[in-house]
PDB file of N, CA, C and O and ligand atoms in Angstrom:
ATOM      1  N   MET A   1     -28.714   5.498 -20.183  1.00 67.00           N
ATOM      2  CA  MET A   1     -28.126   4.940 -18.962  1.00 67.00           C
ATOM      3  C   MET A   1     -26.598   5.007 -19.017  1.00 67.00           C
ATOM      4  O   MET A   1     -25.990   4.513 -19.947  1.00 67.00           O
ATOM      5  N   THR A   2     -26.047   5.607 -18.041  1.00 67.00           N
ATOM      6  CA  THR A   2     -24.587   5.625 -17.963  1.00 67.00           C
ATOM      7  C   THR A   2     -24.132   4.603 -16.943  1.00 67.00           C
ATOM      8  O   THR A   2     -24.793   4.377 -15.940  1.00 67.00           O
ATOM      9  N   GLN A   3     -23.026   4.031 -17.255  1.00 69.00           N
ATOM     10  CA  GLN A   3     -22.496   3.022 -16.358  1.00 69.00           C
ATOM     11  C   GLN A   3     -21.281   3.581 -15.631  1.00 69.00           C
ATOM     12  O   GLN A   3     -20.312   4.008 -16.267  1.00 69.00           O
ATOM     13  N   ASP A   4     -21.340   3.604 -14.328  1.00 70.00           N
ATOM     14  CA  ASP A   4     -20.201   4.112 -13.566  1.00 70.00           C
ATOM     15  C   ASP A   4     -19.043   3.142 -13.607  1.00 70.00           C
ATOM     16  O   ASP A   4     -19.245   1.937 -13.578  1.00 70.00           O
ATOM     17  N   LEU A   5     -17.864   3.700 -13.671  1.00 64.00           N
ATOM     18  CA  LEU A   5     -16.680   2.844 -13.596  1.00 64.00           C
ATOM     19  C   LEU A   5     -16.504   2.361 -12.162  1.00 64.00           C
ATOM     20  O   LEU A   5     -16.731   3.112 -11.210  1.00 64.00           O
ATOM     21  N   THR A   6     -16.126   1.140 -12.036  1.00 62.00           N
ATOM     22  CA  THR A   6     -15.892   0.599 -10.705  1.00 62.00           C
ATOM     23  C   THR A   6     -14.682   1.287 -10.088  1.00 62.00           C
ATOM     24  O   THR A   6     -13.637   1.378 -10.723  1.00 62.00           O
ATOM     25  N   PRO A   7     -14.840   1.811  -8.896  1.00 58.00           N
ATOM     26  CA  PRO A   7     -13.686   2.452  -8.252  1.00 58.00           C
ATOM     27  C   PRO A   7     -12.589   1.444  -7.951  1.00 58.00           C
ATOM     28  O   PRO A   7     -12.867   0.293  -7.603  1.00 58.00           O
ATOM     29  N   THR A   8     -11.372   1.880  -8.107  1.00 54.00           N
ATOM     30  CA  THR A   8     -10.250   0.979  -7.852  1.00 54.00           C
ATOM     31  C   THR A   8     -10.153   0.661  -6.370  1.00 54.00           C
ATOM     32  O   THR A   8     -10.259   1.562  -5.541  1.00 54.00           O
ATOM     33  N   PRO A   9      -9.962  -0.599  -6.042  1.00 53.00           N
ATOM     34  CA  PRO A   9      -9.902  -1.001  -4.632  1.00 53.00           C
ATOM     35  C   PRO A   9      -8.725  -0.393  -3.883  1.00 53.00           C
ATOM     36  O   PRO A   9      -8.852  -0.020  -2.726  1.00 53.00           O
ATOM     37  N   GLU A  10      -7.578  -0.293  -4.539  1.00 58.00           N
ATOM     38  CA  GLU A  10      -6.432   0.311  -3.860  1.00 58.00           C
ATOM     39  C   GLU A  10      -6.562   1.825  -3.921  1.00 58.00           C
ATOM     40  O   GLU A  10      -6.606   2.419  -4.982  1.00 58.00           O
ATOM     41  N   SER A  11      -6.648   2.438  -2.782  1.00 57.00           N
ATOM     42  CA  SER A  11      -6.844   3.878  -2.723  1.00 57.00           C
ATOM     43  C   SER A  11      -5.551   4.584  -3.079  1.00 57.00           C
ATOM     44  O   SER A  11      -4.528   4.405  -2.435  1.00 57.00           O
ATOM     45  N   THR A  12      -5.604   5.360  -4.117  1.00 52.00           N
ATOM     46  CA  THR A  12      -4.420   6.131  -4.480  1.00 52.00           C
ATOM     47  C   THR A  12      -4.355   7.358  -3.585  1.00 52.00           C
ATOM     48  O   THR A  12      -5.337   8.057  -3.413  1.00 52.00           O
ATOM     49  N   GLN A  13      -3.195   7.598  -3.051  1.00 48.00           N
ATOM     50  CA  GLN A  13      -3.041   8.723  -2.150  1.00 48.00           C
ATOM     51  C   GLN A  13      -3.047  10.024  -2.937  1.00 48.00           C
ATOM     52  O   GLN A  13      -2.215  10.212  -3.814  1.00 48.00           O
ATOM     53  N   PRO A  14      -3.956  10.901  -2.642  1.00 61.00           N
ATOM     54  CA  PRO A  14      -4.107  12.118  -3.438  1.00 61.00           C
ATOM     55  C   PRO A  14      -2.927  13.071  -3.322  1.00 61.00           C
ATOM     56  O   PRO A  14      -2.648  13.836  -4.231  1.00 61.00           O
ATOM     57  N   LYS A  15      -2.212  12.997  -2.212  1.00 79.00           N
ATOM     58  CA  LYS A  15      -1.117  13.935  -2.018  1.00 79.00           C
ATOM     59  C   LYS A  15       0.174  13.481  -2.696  1.00 79.00           C
ATOM     60  O   LYS A  15       1.154  14.196  -2.732  1.00 79.00           O
ATOM     61  N   MET A  16       0.152  12.285  -3.243  1.00 93.00           N
ATOM     62  CA  MET A  16       1.356  11.762  -3.881  1.00 93.00           C
ATOM     63  C   MET A  16       1.625  12.484  -5.206  1.00 93.00           C
ATOM     64  O   MET A  16       0.726  12.677  -6.007  1.00 93.00           O
ATOM     65  N   CYS A  17       2.869  12.895  -5.414  1.00 96.00           N
ATOM     66  CA  CYS A  17       3.187  13.609  -6.643  1.00 96.00           C
ATOM     67  C   CYS A  17       3.354  12.642  -7.811  1.00 96.00           C
ATOM     68  O   CYS A  17       3.403  11.431  -7.626  1.00 96.00           O
ATOM     69  N   ASP A  18       3.456  13.194  -9.003  1.00 96.00           N
ATOM     70  CA  ASP A  18       3.535  12.357 -10.196  1.00 96.00           C
ATOM     71  C   ASP A  18       4.733  11.421 -10.187  1.00 96.00           C
ATOM     72  O   ASP A  18       4.656  10.279 -10.616  1.00 96.00           O
ATOM     73  N   SER A  19       5.862  11.950  -9.692  1.00 97.00           N
ATOM     74  CA  SER A  19       7.063  11.121  -9.667  1.00 97.00           C
ATOM     75  C   SER A  19       6.873   9.909  -8.771  1.00 97.00           C
ATOM     76  O   SER A  19       7.246   8.794  -9.121  1.00 97.00           O
ATOM     77  N   CYS A  20       6.290  10.136  -7.603  1.00 96.00           N
ATOM     78  CA  CYS A  20       6.042   9.024  -6.683  1.00 96.00           C
ATOM     79  C   CYS A  20       5.014   8.067  -7.264  1.00 96.00           C
ATOM     80  O   CYS A  20       5.137   6.853  -7.141  1.00 96.00           O
ATOM     81  N   ALA A  21       4.003   8.634  -7.897  1.00 95.00           N
ATOM     82  CA  ALA A  21       2.961   7.787  -8.473  1.00 95.00           C
ATOM     83  C   ALA A  21       3.528   6.882  -9.561  1.00 95.00           C
ATOM     84  O   ALA A  21       2.983   5.820  -9.841  1.00 95.00           O
ATOM     85  N   GLY A  22       4.650   7.313 -10.151  1.00 96.00           N
ATOM     86  CA  GLY A  22       5.240   6.522 -11.212  1.00 96.00           C
ATOM     87  C   GLY A  22       6.184   5.437 -10.735  1.00 96.00           C
ATOM     88  O   GLY A  22       6.661   4.642 -11.529  1.00 96.00           O
ATOM     89  N   VAL A  23       6.451   5.412  -9.433  1.00 96.00           N
ATOM     90  CA  VAL A  23       7.353   4.390  -8.905  1.00 96.00           C
ATOM     91  C   VAL A  23       6.601   3.076  -8.808  1.00 96.00           C
ATOM     92  O   VAL A  23       5.515   3.007  -8.248  1.00 96.00           O
ATOM     93  N   GLN A  24       7.182   2.059  -9.372  1.00 94.00           N
ATOM     94  CA  GLN A  24       6.542   0.752  -9.329  1.00 94.00           C
ATOM     95  C   GLN A  24       6.787   0.100  -7.974  1.00 94.00           C
ATOM     96  O   GLN A  24       7.930  -0.111  -7.573  1.00 94.00           O
ATOM     97  N   GLN A  25       5.717  -0.192  -7.299  1.00 94.00           N
ATOM     98  CA  GLN A  25       5.842  -0.726  -5.949  1.00 94.00           C
ATOM     99  C   GLN A  25       5.993  -2.240  -5.960  1.00 94.00           C
ATOM    100  O   GLN A  25       5.496  -2.926  -6.848  1.00 94.00           O
ATOM    101  N   ASN A  26       6.674  -2.720  -4.937  1.00 91.00           N
ATOM    102  CA  ASN A  26       6.824  -4.155  -4.715  1.00 91.00           C
ATOM    103  C   ASN A  26       7.426  -4.873  -5.919  1.00 91.00           C
ATOM    104  O   ASN A  26       6.976  -5.951  -6.308  1.00 91.00           O
ATOM    105  N   TRP A  27       8.403  -4.259  -6.480  1.00 86.00           N
ATOM    106  CA  TRP A  27       9.123  -4.890  -7.574  1.00 86.00           C
ATOM    107  C   TRP A  27      10.591  -4.543  -7.392  1.00 86.00           C
ATOM    108  O   TRP A  27      10.978  -3.386  -7.384  1.00 86.00           O
ATOM    109  N   ARG A  28      11.410  -5.576  -7.247  1.00 82.00           N
ATOM    110  CA  ARG A  28      12.773  -5.379  -6.785  1.00 82.00           C
ATOM    111  C   ARG A  28      13.629  -4.547  -7.731  1.00 82.00           C
ATOM    112  O   ARG A  28      14.492  -3.794  -7.318  1.00 82.00           O
ATOM    113  N   ARG A  29      13.406  -4.690  -9.030  1.00 83.00           N
ATOM    114  CA  ARG A  29      14.263  -4.001  -9.997  1.00 83.00           C
ATOM    115  C   ARG A  29      13.811  -2.572 -10.257  1.00 83.00           C
ATOM    116  O   ARG A  29      14.439  -1.864 -11.035  1.00 83.00           O
ATOM    117  N   ALA A  30      12.705  -2.176  -9.668  1.00 91.00           N
ATOM    118  CA  ALA A  30      12.162  -0.849  -9.948  1.00 91.00           C
ATOM    119  C   ALA A  30      13.077   0.242  -9.400  1.00 91.00           C
ATOM    120  O   ALA A  30      13.749   0.064  -8.384  1.00 91.00           O
ATOM    121  N   ARG A  31      13.087   1.337 -10.081  1.00 92.00           N
ATOM    122  CA  ARG A  31      13.894   2.475  -9.667  1.00 92.00           C
ATOM    123  C   ARG A  31      13.016   3.487  -8.939  1.00 92.00           C
ATOM    124  O   ARG A  31      11.816   3.560  -9.159  1.00 92.00           O
ATOM    125  N   GLY A  32      13.655   4.261  -8.098  1.00 94.00           N
ATOM    126  CA  GLY A  32      12.950   5.359  -7.458  1.00 94.00           C
ATOM    127  C   GLY A  32      12.929   6.561  -8.391  1.00 94.00           C
ATOM    128  O   GLY A  32      12.938   6.410  -9.607  1.00 94.00           O
ATOM    129  N   HIS A  33      12.913   7.752  -7.841  1.00 97.00           N
ATOM    130  CA  HIS A  33      13.024   8.939  -8.682  1.00 97.00           C
ATOM    131  C   HIS A  33      13.953   9.933  -7.998  1.00 97.00           C
ATOM    132  O   HIS A  33      14.203   9.829  -6.794  1.00 97.00           O
ATOM    133  N   PRO A  34      14.470  10.911  -8.761  1.00 96.00           N
ATOM    134  CA  PRO A  34      15.562  11.762  -8.240  1.00 96.00           C
ATOM    135  C   PRO A  34      15.186  12.620  -7.036  1.00 96.00           C
ATOM    136  O   PRO A  34      16.075  13.092  -6.334  1.00 96.00           O
ATOM    137  N   GLU A  35      13.916  12.817  -6.805  1.00 97.00           N
ATOM    138  CA  GLU A  35      13.526  13.672  -5.695  1.00 97.00           C
ATOM    139  C   GLU A  35      13.387  12.930  -4.374  1.00 97.00           C
ATOM    140  O   GLU A  35      13.003  13.517  -3.358  1.00 97.00           O
ATOM    141  N   LEU A  36      13.696  11.671  -4.406  1.00 97.00           N
ATOM    142  CA  LEU A  36      13.677  10.915  -3.149  1.00 97.00           C
ATOM    143  C   LEU A  36      14.987  11.132  -2.409  1.00 97.00           C
ATOM    144  O   LEU A  36      16.058  10.859  -2.936  1.00 97.00           O
ATOM    145  N   MET A  37      14.873  11.620  -1.203  1.00 97.00           N
ATOM    146  CA  MET A  37      16.053  11.820  -0.368  1.00 97.00           C
ATOM    147  C   MET A  37      16.275  10.575   0.476  1.00 97.00           C
ATOM    148  O   MET A  37      15.376  10.112   1.169  1.00 97.00           O
ATOM    149  N   GLN A  38      17.499  10.086   0.415  1.00 96.00           N
ATOM    150  CA  GLN A  38      17.792   8.880   1.174  1.00 96.00           C
ATOM    151  C   GLN A  38      17.893   9.190   2.657  1.00 96.00           C
ATOM    152  O   GLN A  38      18.504  10.181   3.061  1.00 96.00           O
ATOM    153  N   GLY A  39      17.270   8.353   3.436  1.00 96.00           N
ATOM    154  CA  GLY A  39      17.315   8.538   4.880  1.00 96.00           C
ATOM    155  C   GLY A  39      18.112   7.425   5.545  1.00 96.00           C
ATOM    156  O   GLY A  39      19.119   6.971   5.011  1.00 96.00           O
ATOM    157  N   THR A  40      17.628   6.991   6.649  1.00 96.00           N
ATOM    158  CA  THR A  40      18.329   5.952   7.398  1.00 96.00           C
ATOM    159  C   THR A  40      18.073   4.587   6.769  1.00 96.00           C
ATOM    160  O   THR A  40      17.101   4.375   6.066  1.00 96.00           O
ATOM    161  N   HIS A  41      18.979   3.680   7.047  1.00 93.00           N
ATOM    162  CA  HIS A  41      18.662   2.315   6.675  1.00 93.00           C
ATOM    163  C   HIS A  41      18.845   1.391   7.867  1.00 93.00           C
ATOM    164  O   HIS A  41      19.554   1.692   8.815  1.00 93.00           O
ATOM    165  N   ARG A  42      18.150   0.293   7.772  1.00 95.00           N
ATOM    166  CA  ARG A  42      18.192  -0.663   8.862  1.00 95.00           C
ATOM    167  C   ARG A  42      18.277  -2.066   8.291  1.00 95.00           C
ATOM    168  O   ARG A  42      17.903  -2.297   7.146  1.00 95.00           O
ATOM    169  N   THR A  43      18.798  -2.955   9.093  1.00 95.00           N
ATOM    170  CA  THR A  43      18.917  -4.341   8.671  1.00 95.00           C
ATOM    171  C   THR A  43      17.887  -5.173   9.416  1.00 95.00           C
ATOM    172  O   THR A  43      17.732  -5.039  10.618  1.00 95.00           O
ATOM    173  N   VAL A  44      17.168  -5.967   8.666  1.00 91.00           N
ATOM    174  CA  VAL A  44      16.127  -6.789   9.257  1.00 91.00           C
ATOM    175  C   VAL A  44      16.457  -8.250   8.980  1.00 91.00           C
ATOM    176  O   VAL A  44      16.834  -8.608   7.874  1.00 91.00           O
ATOM    177  N   ALA A  45      16.326  -9.071   9.988  1.00 92.00           N
ATOM    178  CA  ALA A  45      16.601 -10.497   9.826  1.00 92.00           C
ATOM    179  C   ALA A  45      15.355 -11.202   9.316  1.00 92.00           C
ATOM    180  O   ALA A  45      14.296 -11.145   9.932  1.00 92.00           O
ATOM    181  N   HIS A  46      15.502 -11.826   8.162  1.00 83.00           N
ATOM    182  CA  HIS A  46      14.425 -12.629   7.613  1.00 83.00           C
ATOM    183  C   HIS A  46      14.817 -14.093   7.721  1.00 83.00           C
ATOM    184  O   HIS A  46      15.941 -14.416   8.068  1.00 83.00           O
ATOM    185  N   LYS A  47      13.888 -14.959   7.368  1.00 84.00           N
ATOM    186  CA  LYS A  47      14.176 -16.388   7.400  1.00 84.00           C
ATOM    187  C   LYS A  47      15.349 -16.736   6.495  1.00 84.00           C
ATOM    188  O   LYS A  47      16.173 -17.577   6.804  1.00 84.00           O
ATOM    189  N   HIS A  48      15.410 -16.061   5.357  1.00 80.00           N
ATOM    190  CA  HIS A  48      16.423 -16.380   4.349  1.00 80.00           C
ATOM    191  C   HIS A  48      17.750 -15.666   4.591  1.00 80.00           C
ATOM    192  O   HIS A  48      18.700 -15.877   3.879  1.00 80.00           O
ATOM    193  N   GLY A  49      17.743 -14.801   5.546  1.00 86.00           N
ATOM    194  CA  GLY A  49      18.960 -14.040   5.785  1.00 86.00           C
ATOM    195  C   GLY A  49      18.603 -12.599   6.077  1.00 86.00           C
ATOM    196  O   GLY A  49      17.438 -12.261   6.283  1.00 86.00           O
ATOM    197  N   GLN A  50      19.624 -11.765   6.069  1.00 89.00           N
ATOM    198  CA  GLN A  50      19.387 -10.369   6.390  1.00 89.00           C
ATOM    199  C   GLN A  50      19.042  -9.561   5.157  1.00 89.00           C
ATOM    200  O   GLN A  50      19.592  -9.778   4.083  1.00 89.00           O
ATOM    201  N   VAL A  51      18.142  -8.640   5.320  1.00 91.00           N
ATOM    202  CA  VAL A  51      17.829  -7.709   4.241  1.00 91.00           C
ATOM    203  C   VAL A  51      18.039  -6.289   4.752  1.00 91.00           C
ATOM    204  O   VAL A  51      17.922  -6.027   5.941  1.00 91.00           O
ATOM    205  N   THR A  52      18.355  -5.424   3.837  1.00 93.00           N
ATOM    206  CA  THR A  52      18.544  -4.024   4.191  1.00 93.00           C
ATOM    207  C   THR A  52      17.361  -3.215   3.677  1.00 93.00           C
ATOM    208  O   THR A  52      16.986  -3.333   2.519  1.00 93.00           O
ATOM    209  N   ILE A  53      16.795  -2.444   4.554  1.00 94.00           N
ATOM    210  CA  ILE A  53      15.671  -1.591   4.176  1.00 94.00           C
ATOM    211  C   ILE A  53      16.102  -0.144   4.325  1.00 94.00           C
ATOM    212  O   ILE A  53      16.572   0.272   5.374  1.00 94.00           O
ATOM    213  N   THR A  54      15.991   0.600   3.246  1.00 96.00           N
ATOM    214  CA  THR A  54      16.405   1.996   3.250  1.00 96.00           C
ATOM    215  C   THR A  54      15.174   2.886   3.208  1.00 96.00           C
ATOM    216  O   THR A  54      14.257   2.650   2.425  1.00 96.00           O
ATOM    217  N   ARG A  55      15.196   3.885   4.043  1.00 97.00           N
ATOM    218  CA  ARG A  55      14.074   4.822   4.128  1.00 97.00           C
ATOM    219  C   ARG A  55      14.340   6.026   3.236  1.00 97.00           C
ATOM    220  O   ARG A  55      15.445   6.568   3.233  1.00 97.00           O
ATOM    221  N   TYR A  56      13.358   6.413   2.465  1.00 97.00           N
ATOM    222  CA  TYR A  56      13.457   7.589   1.602  1.00 97.00           C
ATOM    223  C   TYR A  56      12.260   8.494   1.844  1.00 97.00           C
ATOM    224  O   TYR A  56      11.196   8.023   2.215  1.00 97.00           O
ATOM    225  N   GLN A  57      12.454   9.774   1.592  1.00 97.00           N
ATOM    226  CA  GLN A  57      11.313  10.680   1.616  1.00 97.00           C
ATOM    227  C   GLN A  57      11.357  11.595   0.407  1.00 97.00           C
ATOM    228  O   GLN A  57      12.414  12.118   0.042  1.00 97.00           O
ATOM    229  N   CYS A  58      10.207  11.801  -0.200  1.00 97.00           N
ATOM    230  CA  CYS A  58      10.123  12.631  -1.394  1.00 97.00           C
ATOM    231  C   CYS A  58      10.182  14.104  -1.019  1.00 97.00           C
ATOM    232  O   CYS A  58       9.483  14.557  -0.120  1.00 97.00           O
ATOM    233  N   GLU A  59      11.032  14.837  -1.737  1.00 97.00           N
ATOM    234  CA  GLU A  59      11.141  16.278  -1.480  1.00 97.00           C
ATOM    235  C   GLU A  59       9.912  17.040  -1.942  1.00 97.00           C
ATOM    236  O   GLU A  59       9.634  18.127  -1.472  1.00 97.00           O
ATOM    237  N   ARG A  60       9.225  16.499  -2.882  1.00 96.00           N
ATOM    238  CA  ARG A  60       8.081  17.210  -3.452  1.00 96.00           C
ATOM    239  C   ARG A  60       6.813  17.023  -2.639  1.00 96.00           C
ATOM    240  O   ARG A  60       6.130  17.989  -2.306  1.00 96.00           O
ATOM    241  N   CYS A  61       6.468  15.776  -2.345  1.00 96.00           N
ATOM    242  CA  CYS A  61       5.160  15.536  -1.735  1.00 96.00           C
ATOM    243  C   CYS A  61       5.267  14.970  -0.322  1.00 96.00           C
ATOM    244  O   CYS A  61       4.272  14.836   0.366  1.00 96.00           O
ATOM    245  N   GLY A  62       6.469  14.643   0.101  1.00 95.00           N
ATOM    246  CA  GLY A  62       6.655  14.182   1.472  1.00 95.00           C
ATOM    247  C   GLY A  62       6.311  12.720   1.704  1.00 95.00           C
ATOM    248  O   GLY A  62       6.335  12.257   2.838  1.00 95.00           O
ATOM    249  N   THR A  63       5.990  12.014   0.634  1.00 96.00           N
ATOM    250  CA  THR A  63       5.694  10.597   0.791  1.00 96.00           C
ATOM    251  C   THR A  63       6.929   9.850   1.286  1.00 96.00           C
ATOM    252  O   THR A  63       8.026  10.078   0.802  1.00 96.00           O
ATOM    253  N   VAL A  64       6.728   9.009   2.270  1.00 96.00           N
ATOM    254  CA  VAL A  64       7.828   8.233   2.830  1.00 96.00           C
ATOM    255  C   VAL A  64       7.816   6.844   2.208  1.00 96.00           C
ATOM    256  O   VAL A  64       6.786   6.174   2.163  1.00 96.00           O
ATOM    257  N   TRP A  65       8.983   6.444   1.755  1.00 97.00           N
ATOM    258  CA  TRP A  65       9.135   5.165   1.082  1.00 97.00           C
ATOM    259  C   TRP A  65      10.150   4.296   1.828  1.00 97.00           C
ATOM    260  O   TRP A  65      11.109   4.810   2.398  1.00 97.00           O
ATOM    261  N   ASP A  66       9.937   3.015   1.743  1.00 96.00           N
ATOM    262  CA  ASP A  66      10.958   2.052   2.154  1.00 96.00           C
ATOM    263  C   ASP A  66      11.398   1.294   0.919  1.00 96.00           C
ATOM    264  O   ASP A  66      10.576   0.904   0.098  1.00 96.00           O
ATOM    265  N   TYR A  67      12.687   1.092   0.809  1.00 95.00           N
ATOM    266  CA  TYR A  67      13.176   0.237  -0.260  1.00 95.00           C
ATOM    267  C   TYR A  67      13.860  -0.966   0.366  1.00 95.00           C
ATOM    268  O   TYR A  67      14.841  -0.829   1.083  1.00 95.00           O
ATOM    269  N   GLU A  68      13.307  -2.121   0.091  1.00 93.00           N
ATOM    270  CA  GLU A  68      13.859  -3.342   0.644  1.00 93.00           C
ATOM    271  C   GLU A  68      14.744  -4.020  -0.378  1.00 93.00           C
ATOM    272  O   GLU A  68      14.302  -4.352  -1.476  1.00 93.00           O
ATOM    273  N   ASN A  69      15.997  -4.181  -0.019  1.00 88.00           N
ATOM    274  CA  ASN A  69      16.947  -4.833  -0.905  1.00 88.00           C
ATOM    275  C   ASN A  69      17.050  -6.300  -0.495  1.00 88.00           C
ATOM    276  O   ASN A  69      17.763  -6.652   0.427  1.00 88.00           O
ATOM    277  N   ASN A  70      16.283  -7.118  -1.167  1.00 86.00           N
ATOM    278  CA  ASN A  70      16.171  -8.519  -0.784  1.00 86.00           C
ATOM    279  C   ASN A  70      16.363  -9.379  -2.026  1.00 86.00           C
ATOM    280  O   ASN A  70      15.530  -9.404  -2.928  1.00 86.00           O
ATOM    281  N   LYS A  71      17.496 -10.064  -2.056  1.00 83.00           N
ATOM    282  CA  LYS A  71      17.863 -10.797  -3.268  1.00 83.00           C
ATOM    283  C   LYS A  71      16.981 -12.006  -3.529  1.00 83.00           C
ATOM    284  O   LYS A  71      16.879 -12.469  -4.655  1.00 83.00           O
ATOM    285  N   VAL A  72      16.365 -12.538  -2.494  1.00 84.00           N
ATOM    286  CA  VAL A  72      15.576 -13.748  -2.692  1.00 84.00           C
ATOM    287  C   VAL A  72      14.097 -13.459  -2.909  1.00 84.00           C
ATOM    288  O   VAL A  72      13.320 -14.356  -3.188  1.00 84.00           O
ATOM    289  N   ASN A  73      13.711 -12.215  -2.774  1.00 84.00           N
ATOM    290  CA  ASN A  73      12.302 -11.880  -2.968  1.00 84.00           C
ATOM    291  C   ASN A  73      12.189 -10.783  -4.004  1.00 84.00           C
ATOM    292  O   ASN A  73      12.462  -9.624  -3.733  1.00 84.00           O
ATOM    293  N   ARG A  74      11.788 -11.170  -5.201  1.00 79.00           N
ATOM    294  CA  ARG A  74      11.759 -10.168  -6.254  1.00 79.00           C
ATOM    295  C   ARG A  74      10.549  -9.243  -6.134  1.00 79.00           C
ATOM    296  O   ARG A  74      10.419  -8.295  -6.886  1.00 79.00           O
ATOM    297  N   HIS A  75       9.679  -9.528  -5.206  1.00 83.00           N
ATOM    298  CA  HIS A  75       8.565  -8.609  -4.970  1.00 83.00           C
ATOM    299  C   HIS A  75       8.843  -7.662  -3.815  1.00 83.00           C
ATOM    300  O   HIS A  75       7.983  -6.867  -3.432  1.00 83.00           O
ATOM    301  N   ALA A  76      10.018  -7.787  -3.265  1.00 89.00           N
ATOM    302  CA  ALA A  76      10.420  -6.779  -2.301  1.00 89.00           C
ATOM    303  C   ALA A  76      10.979  -5.604  -3.083  1.00 89.00           C
ATOM    304  O   ALA A  76      11.551  -5.769  -4.151  1.00 89.00           O
ATOM    305  N   GLY A  77      10.819  -4.449  -2.570  1.00 93.00           N
ATOM    306  CA  GLY A  77      11.290  -3.274  -3.295  1.00 93.00           C
ATOM    307  C   GLY A  77      10.678  -2.051  -2.665  1.00 93.00           C
ATOM    308  O   GLY A  77      10.676  -1.907  -1.455  1.00 93.00           O
ATOM    309  N   TRP A  78      10.147  -1.185  -3.496  1.00 96.00           N
ATOM    310  CA  TRP A  78       9.563   0.055  -2.990  1.00 96.00           C
ATOM    311  C   TRP A  78       8.205  -0.214  -2.361  1.00 96.00           C
ATOM    312  O   TRP A  78       7.390  -0.924  -2.920  1.00 96.00           O
ATOM    313  N   SER A  79       7.989   0.401  -1.217  1.00 95.00           N
ATOM    314  CA  SER A  79       6.661   0.385  -0.630  1.00 95.00           C
ATOM    315  C   SER A  79       6.457   1.691   0.129  1.00 95.00           C
ATOM    316  O   SER A  79       7.371   2.225   0.730  1.00 95.00           O
ATOM    317  N   VAL A  80       5.233   2.171   0.060  1.00 95.00           N
ATOM    318  CA  VAL A  80       4.905   3.416   0.751  1.00 95.00           C
ATOM    319  C   VAL A  80       4.681   3.122   2.222  1.00 95.00           C
ATOM    320  O   VAL A  80       4.036   2.141   2.583  1.00 95.00           O
ATOM    321  N   VAL A  81       5.276   3.954   3.045  1.00 94.00           N
ATOM    322  CA  VAL A  81       5.110   3.798   4.478  1.00 94.00           C
ATOM    323  C   VAL A  81       3.859   4.570   4.885  1.00 94.00           C
ATOM    324  O   VAL A  81       3.808   5.792   4.755  1.00 94.00           O
ATOM    325  N   GLY A  82       2.880   3.854   5.349  1.00 81.00           N
ATOM    326  CA  GLY A  82       1.634   4.498   5.734  1.00 81.00           C
ATOM    327  C   GLY A  82       1.754   5.258   7.039  1.00 81.00           C
ATOM    328  O   GLY A  82       2.602   4.966   7.866  1.00 81.00           O
ATOM    329  N   GLY A  83       0.901   6.227   7.191  1.00 58.00           N
ATOM    330  CA  GLY A  83       0.892   7.016   8.428  1.00 58.00           C
ATOM    331  C   GLY A  83       1.963   8.035   8.393  1.00 58.00           C
ATOM    332  O   GLY A  83       2.514   8.433   9.364  1.00 58.00           O
TER     333      GLY A  83
HETATM  334 ZN1   ZN B 101       6.628  12.561  -4.353  1.00 96.99          ZN
END
């Protein structure tokens, strides 16, 4: 009898390249990788004040990232923009 491994609930995007896959999401101190091209940034008003969100896109796999620079939320940081 073989036991199947439980599939991970968070679906990993198959088109994401290794560099993107290595970016730690939702962690403020995490670094991006050199192939991320910086795009536009915008300022969003939060309860605690304003935060700046910078848009990046990977040159290799095209994954779009947002980086939220939020001093009061250490879980803000890199997140993949869906769609
Ligand atoms: Zn990538």
